[in-house]
Short mmCIF file of C-alpha atoms in Angstrom, two decimals:
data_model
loop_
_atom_site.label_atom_id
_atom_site.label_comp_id
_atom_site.label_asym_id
_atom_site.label_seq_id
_atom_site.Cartn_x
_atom_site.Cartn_y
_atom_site.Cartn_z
CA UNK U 242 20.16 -33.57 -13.09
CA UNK U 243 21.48 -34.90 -16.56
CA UNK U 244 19.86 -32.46 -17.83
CA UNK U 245 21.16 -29.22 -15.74
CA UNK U 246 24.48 -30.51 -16.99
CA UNK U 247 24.46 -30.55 -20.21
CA UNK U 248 22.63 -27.26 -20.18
CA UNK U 249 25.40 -25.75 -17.84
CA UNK U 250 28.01 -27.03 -19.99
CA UNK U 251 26.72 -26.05 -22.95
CA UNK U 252 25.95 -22.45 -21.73
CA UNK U 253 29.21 -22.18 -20.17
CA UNK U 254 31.28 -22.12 -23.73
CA UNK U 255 27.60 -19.95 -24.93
CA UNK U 256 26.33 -22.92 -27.14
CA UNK U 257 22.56 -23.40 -27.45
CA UNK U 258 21.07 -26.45 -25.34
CA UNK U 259 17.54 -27.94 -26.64
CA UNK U 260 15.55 -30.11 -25.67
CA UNK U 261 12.62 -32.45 -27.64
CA UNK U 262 10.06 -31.00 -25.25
CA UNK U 263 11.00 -27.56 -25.89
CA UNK U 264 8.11 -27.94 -28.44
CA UNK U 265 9.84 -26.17 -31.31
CA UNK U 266 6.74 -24.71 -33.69
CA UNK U 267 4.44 -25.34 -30.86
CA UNK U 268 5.77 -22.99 -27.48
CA UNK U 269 8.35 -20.39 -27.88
CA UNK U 270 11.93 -20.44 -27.58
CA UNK U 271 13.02 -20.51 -24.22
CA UNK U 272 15.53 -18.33 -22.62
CA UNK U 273 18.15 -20.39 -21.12
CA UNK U 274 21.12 -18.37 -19.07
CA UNK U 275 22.69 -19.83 -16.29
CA UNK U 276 21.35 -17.48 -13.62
CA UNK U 277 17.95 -18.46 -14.90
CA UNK U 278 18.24 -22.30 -14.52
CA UNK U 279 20.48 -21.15 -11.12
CA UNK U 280 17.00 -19.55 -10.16
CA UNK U 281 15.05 -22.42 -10.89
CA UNK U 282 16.44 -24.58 -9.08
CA UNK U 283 16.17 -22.92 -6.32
CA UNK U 284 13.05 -22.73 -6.76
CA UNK U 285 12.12 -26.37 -7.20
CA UNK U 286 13.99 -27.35 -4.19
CA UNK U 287 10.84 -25.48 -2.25
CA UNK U 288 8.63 -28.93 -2.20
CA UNK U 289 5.48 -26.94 -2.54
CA UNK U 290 7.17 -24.79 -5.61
CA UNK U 291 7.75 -28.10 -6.54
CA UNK U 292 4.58 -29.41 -6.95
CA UNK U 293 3.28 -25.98 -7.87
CA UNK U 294 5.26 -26.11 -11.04
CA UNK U 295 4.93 -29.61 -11.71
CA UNK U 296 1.21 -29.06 -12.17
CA UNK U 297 1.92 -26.47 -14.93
CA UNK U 298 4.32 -29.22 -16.74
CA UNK U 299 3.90 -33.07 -18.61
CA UNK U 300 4.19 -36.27 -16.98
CA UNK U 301 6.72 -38.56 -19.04
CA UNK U 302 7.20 -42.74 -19.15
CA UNK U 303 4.10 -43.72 -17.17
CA UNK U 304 2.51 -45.63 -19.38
CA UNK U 305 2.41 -46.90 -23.22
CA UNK U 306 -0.18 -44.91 -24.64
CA UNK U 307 2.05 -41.54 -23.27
CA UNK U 308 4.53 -42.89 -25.53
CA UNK U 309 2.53 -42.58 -28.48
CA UNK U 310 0.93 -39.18 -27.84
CA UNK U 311 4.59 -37.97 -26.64
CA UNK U 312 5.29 -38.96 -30.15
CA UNK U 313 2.44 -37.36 -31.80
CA UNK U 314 3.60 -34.48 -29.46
CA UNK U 315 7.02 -34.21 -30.77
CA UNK U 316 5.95 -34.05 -34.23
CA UNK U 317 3.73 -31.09 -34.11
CA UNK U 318 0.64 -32.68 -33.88
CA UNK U 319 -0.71 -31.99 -30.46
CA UNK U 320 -4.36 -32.60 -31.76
CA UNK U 321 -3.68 -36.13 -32.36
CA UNK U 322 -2.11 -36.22 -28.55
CA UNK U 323 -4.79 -34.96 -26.88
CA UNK U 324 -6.82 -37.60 -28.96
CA UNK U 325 -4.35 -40.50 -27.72
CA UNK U 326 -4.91 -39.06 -23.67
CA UNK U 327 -8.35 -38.79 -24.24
CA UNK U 328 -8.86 -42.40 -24.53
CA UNK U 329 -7.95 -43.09 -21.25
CA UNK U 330 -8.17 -41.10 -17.20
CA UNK U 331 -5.06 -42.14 -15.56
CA UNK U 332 -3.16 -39.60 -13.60
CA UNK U 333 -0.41 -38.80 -16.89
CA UNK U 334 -3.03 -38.71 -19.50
CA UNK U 335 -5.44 -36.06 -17.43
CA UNK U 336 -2.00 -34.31 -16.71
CA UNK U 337 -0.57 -34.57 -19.98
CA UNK U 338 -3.75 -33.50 -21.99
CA UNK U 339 -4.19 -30.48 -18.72
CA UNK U 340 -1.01 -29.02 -20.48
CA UNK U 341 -2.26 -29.43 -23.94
CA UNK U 342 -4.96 -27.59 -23.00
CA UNK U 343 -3.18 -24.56 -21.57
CA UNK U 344 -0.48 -24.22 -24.46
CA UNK U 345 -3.57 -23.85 -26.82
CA UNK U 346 -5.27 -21.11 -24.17
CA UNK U 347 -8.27 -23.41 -23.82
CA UNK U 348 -8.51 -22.59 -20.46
CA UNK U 349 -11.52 -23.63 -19.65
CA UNK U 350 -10.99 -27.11 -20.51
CA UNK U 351 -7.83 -26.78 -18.99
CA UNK U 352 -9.28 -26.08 -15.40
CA UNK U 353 -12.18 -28.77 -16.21
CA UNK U 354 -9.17 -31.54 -16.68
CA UNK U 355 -7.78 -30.28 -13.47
CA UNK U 356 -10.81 -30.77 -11.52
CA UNK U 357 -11.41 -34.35 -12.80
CA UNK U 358 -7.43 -35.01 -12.16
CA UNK U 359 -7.19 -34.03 -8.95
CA UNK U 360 -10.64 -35.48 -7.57
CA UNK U 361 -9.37 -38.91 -9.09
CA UNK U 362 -6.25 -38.81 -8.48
CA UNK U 363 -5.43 -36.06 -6.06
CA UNK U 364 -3.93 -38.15 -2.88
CA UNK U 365 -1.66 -39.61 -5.35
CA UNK U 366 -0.48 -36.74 -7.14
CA UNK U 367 2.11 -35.69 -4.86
CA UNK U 368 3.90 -38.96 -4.65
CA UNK U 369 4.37 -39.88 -8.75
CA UNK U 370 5.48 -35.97 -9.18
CA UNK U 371 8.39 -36.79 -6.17
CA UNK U 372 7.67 -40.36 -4.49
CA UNK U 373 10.24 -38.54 -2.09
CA UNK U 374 8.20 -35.44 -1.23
CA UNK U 375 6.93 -35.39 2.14
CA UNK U 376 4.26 -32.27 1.70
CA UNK U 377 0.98 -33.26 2.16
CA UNK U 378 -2.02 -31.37 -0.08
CA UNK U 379 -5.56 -32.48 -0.16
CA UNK U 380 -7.54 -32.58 -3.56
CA UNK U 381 -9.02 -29.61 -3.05
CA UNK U 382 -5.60 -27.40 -2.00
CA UNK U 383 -4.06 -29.03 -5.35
CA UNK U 384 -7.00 -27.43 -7.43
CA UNK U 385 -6.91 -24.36 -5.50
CA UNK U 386 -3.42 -23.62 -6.17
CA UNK U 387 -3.55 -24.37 -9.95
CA UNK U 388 -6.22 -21.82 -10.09
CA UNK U 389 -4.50 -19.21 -8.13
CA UNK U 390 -1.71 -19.68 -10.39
CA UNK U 391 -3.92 -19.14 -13.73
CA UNK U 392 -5.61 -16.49 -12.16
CA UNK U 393 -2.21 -14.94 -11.20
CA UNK U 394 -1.14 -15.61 -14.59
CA UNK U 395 -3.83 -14.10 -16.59
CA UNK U 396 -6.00 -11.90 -13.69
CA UNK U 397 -8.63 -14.36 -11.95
CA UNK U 398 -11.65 -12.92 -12.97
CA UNK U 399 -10.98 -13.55 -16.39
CA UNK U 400 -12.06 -17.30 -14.89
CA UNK U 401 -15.35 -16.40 -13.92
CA UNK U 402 -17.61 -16.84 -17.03
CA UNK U 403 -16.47 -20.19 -17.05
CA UNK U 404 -18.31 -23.23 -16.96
CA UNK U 405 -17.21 -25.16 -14.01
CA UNK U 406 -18.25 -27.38 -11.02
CA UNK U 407 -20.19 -25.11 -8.02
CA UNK U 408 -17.12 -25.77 -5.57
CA UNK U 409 -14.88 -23.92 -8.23
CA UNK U 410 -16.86 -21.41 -9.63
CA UNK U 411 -17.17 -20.59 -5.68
CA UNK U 412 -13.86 -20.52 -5.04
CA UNK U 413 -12.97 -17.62 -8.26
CA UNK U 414 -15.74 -15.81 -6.97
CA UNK U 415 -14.37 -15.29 -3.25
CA UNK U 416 -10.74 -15.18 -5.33
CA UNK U 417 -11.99 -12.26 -7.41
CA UNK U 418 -14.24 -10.21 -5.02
CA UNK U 419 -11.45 -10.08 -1.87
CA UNK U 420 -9.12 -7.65 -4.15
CA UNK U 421 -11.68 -5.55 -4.67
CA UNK U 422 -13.16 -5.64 -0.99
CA UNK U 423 -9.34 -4.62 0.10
CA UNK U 424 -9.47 -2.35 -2.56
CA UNK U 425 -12.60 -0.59 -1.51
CA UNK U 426 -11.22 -0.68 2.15
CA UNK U 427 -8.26 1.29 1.29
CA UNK U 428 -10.55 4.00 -0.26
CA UNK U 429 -12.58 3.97 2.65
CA UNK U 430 -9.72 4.30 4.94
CA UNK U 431 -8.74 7.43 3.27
CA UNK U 432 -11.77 9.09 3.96
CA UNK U 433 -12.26 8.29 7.80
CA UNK U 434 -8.98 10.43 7.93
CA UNK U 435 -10.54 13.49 6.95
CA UNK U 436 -11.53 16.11 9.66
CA UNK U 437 -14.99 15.02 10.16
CA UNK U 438 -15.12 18.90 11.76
CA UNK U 439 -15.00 20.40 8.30
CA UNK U 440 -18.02 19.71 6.10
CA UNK U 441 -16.44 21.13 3.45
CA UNK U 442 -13.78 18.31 3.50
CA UNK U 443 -16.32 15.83 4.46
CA UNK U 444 -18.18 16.39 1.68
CA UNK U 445 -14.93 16.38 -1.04
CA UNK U 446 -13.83 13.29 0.57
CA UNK U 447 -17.16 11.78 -0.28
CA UNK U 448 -16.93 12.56 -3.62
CA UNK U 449 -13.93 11.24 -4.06
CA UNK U 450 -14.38 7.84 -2.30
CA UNK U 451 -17.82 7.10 -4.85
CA UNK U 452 -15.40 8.24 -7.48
CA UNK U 453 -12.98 5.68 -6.89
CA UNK U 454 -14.80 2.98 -5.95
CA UNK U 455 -17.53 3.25 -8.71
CA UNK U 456 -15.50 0.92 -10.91
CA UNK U 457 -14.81 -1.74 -8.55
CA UNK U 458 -18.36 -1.78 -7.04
CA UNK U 459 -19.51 -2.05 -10.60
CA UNK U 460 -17.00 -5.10 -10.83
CA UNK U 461 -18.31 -6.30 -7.70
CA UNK U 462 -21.93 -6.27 -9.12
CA UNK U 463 -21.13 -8.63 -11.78
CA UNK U 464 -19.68 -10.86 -9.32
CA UNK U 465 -21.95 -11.63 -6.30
CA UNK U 466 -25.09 -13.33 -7.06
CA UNK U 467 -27.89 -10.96 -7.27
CA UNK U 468 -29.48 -12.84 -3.90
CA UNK U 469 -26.26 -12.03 -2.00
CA UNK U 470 -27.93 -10.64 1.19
CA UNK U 471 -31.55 -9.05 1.80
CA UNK U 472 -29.62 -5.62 0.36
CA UNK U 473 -28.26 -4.98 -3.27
CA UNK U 474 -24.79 -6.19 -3.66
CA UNK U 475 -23.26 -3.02 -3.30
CA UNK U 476 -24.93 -2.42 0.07
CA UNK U 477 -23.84 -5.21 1.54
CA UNK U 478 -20.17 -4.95 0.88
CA UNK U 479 -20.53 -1.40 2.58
CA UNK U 480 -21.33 -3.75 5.79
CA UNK U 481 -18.38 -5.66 5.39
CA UNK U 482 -15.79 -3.13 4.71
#
């Protein structure tokens, strides 16, 4: 709240408010307008918006060694932070070095952090972000939302090639394929329209439905395992749609 008011007071006579975590050299300039930080908070007064954007931010004060990799932080150096959180797993340092991770588009290491964060420290996550939130989110919900906000971020199956545990790799797959079931649905939904008395339309509607779809069964291909069902891939997401 200290914070909101200096910003608002400063924007209010059109004077620049920074921060030290605005990670001059390191992130971009951010846009600050009052409608903007109106909007935000607004948004963070959703508890699971809340916690949705907390896991997207750093943890500050929650233990010595943040302190010195804060200060490594603040001077440029995020190499030498990430070294500092590396040294120990405590909820801030996992956090803290998550972030790292995602400002330098290692994303893969990013997600790999969140795993081991969240299935060490996932029923207490929640509670040191807002020891007054009353939402309740298992381990597993916690990782499953920071993914579908990468994957929202940066289009999920960009997350697929990466090297991560079975029960996440699992959960990107059946993130990445239903799009392209729905979209396949929609195509097919088009063509049981058509006057199934006119061959003639029959037959251009059938054209036009491998046409469109050729692309996302290809997609689809490079998705599902290759033992997904007794049929090729691409026959059995005919069944399902």
């Amino acid at each position: 709240m200290a914070n909101k008011g200096k910003a608002t007071a400063f924007l209010k006579v059109n004077k620049p408010v920074e921060y030290p975590l605005d990670l001059k050299g390191i992130l971009p300039t951010p846009s600050r307008t009052l409608d903007l930080m109106n909007e935000a908070e607004a948004h963070l007064a959703i508890a699971k918006e809340q916690i949705k954007y907390a896991q997207f931010w750093f943890l500050q004060k929650m233990s010595p060694l943040d302190d010195i990799a804060f200060n490594h932080l603040l001077a440029g150096n995020m190499a030498g932070a990430i070294a500092i959180w590396s040294k120990q797993e405590s909820l801030s340092s996992l956090q803290n070095e998550l972030v790292c991770y995602l400002i330098e588009s290692e994303l893969e290491l990013a997600i790999k952090t969140a795993e081991k964060l969240y299935e060490k420290f996932g029923n207490d996550y929640i509670s040191k972000v807002d020891a007054n939130c009353t939402l309740q989110m298992t381990a597993t919900d916690l990782l499953h939302q920071f993914v579908d906000s990468l994957g929202e971020e940066i289009g999920i199956q960009k997350l697929l090639s990466f090297d991560l545990g079975t029960d996440t790799k699992t959960y990107i797959s059946s993130q990445a394929v239903g799009p392209l079931i729905n979209k396949i649905s929609l195509e097919v939904d088009k063509t049981k329209k058509v006057d199934h008395k006119d061959p003639k339309a029959r037959i251009e509607a059938a054209r036009k439905l491998v046409a469109n779809t050729k692309e996302t069964f290809s997609q689809l291909k490079s998705i599902l395992p290759p033992d997904f069902g007794d049929a090729s891939p691409c026959s059995r997401v005919r069944l399902l749609v």
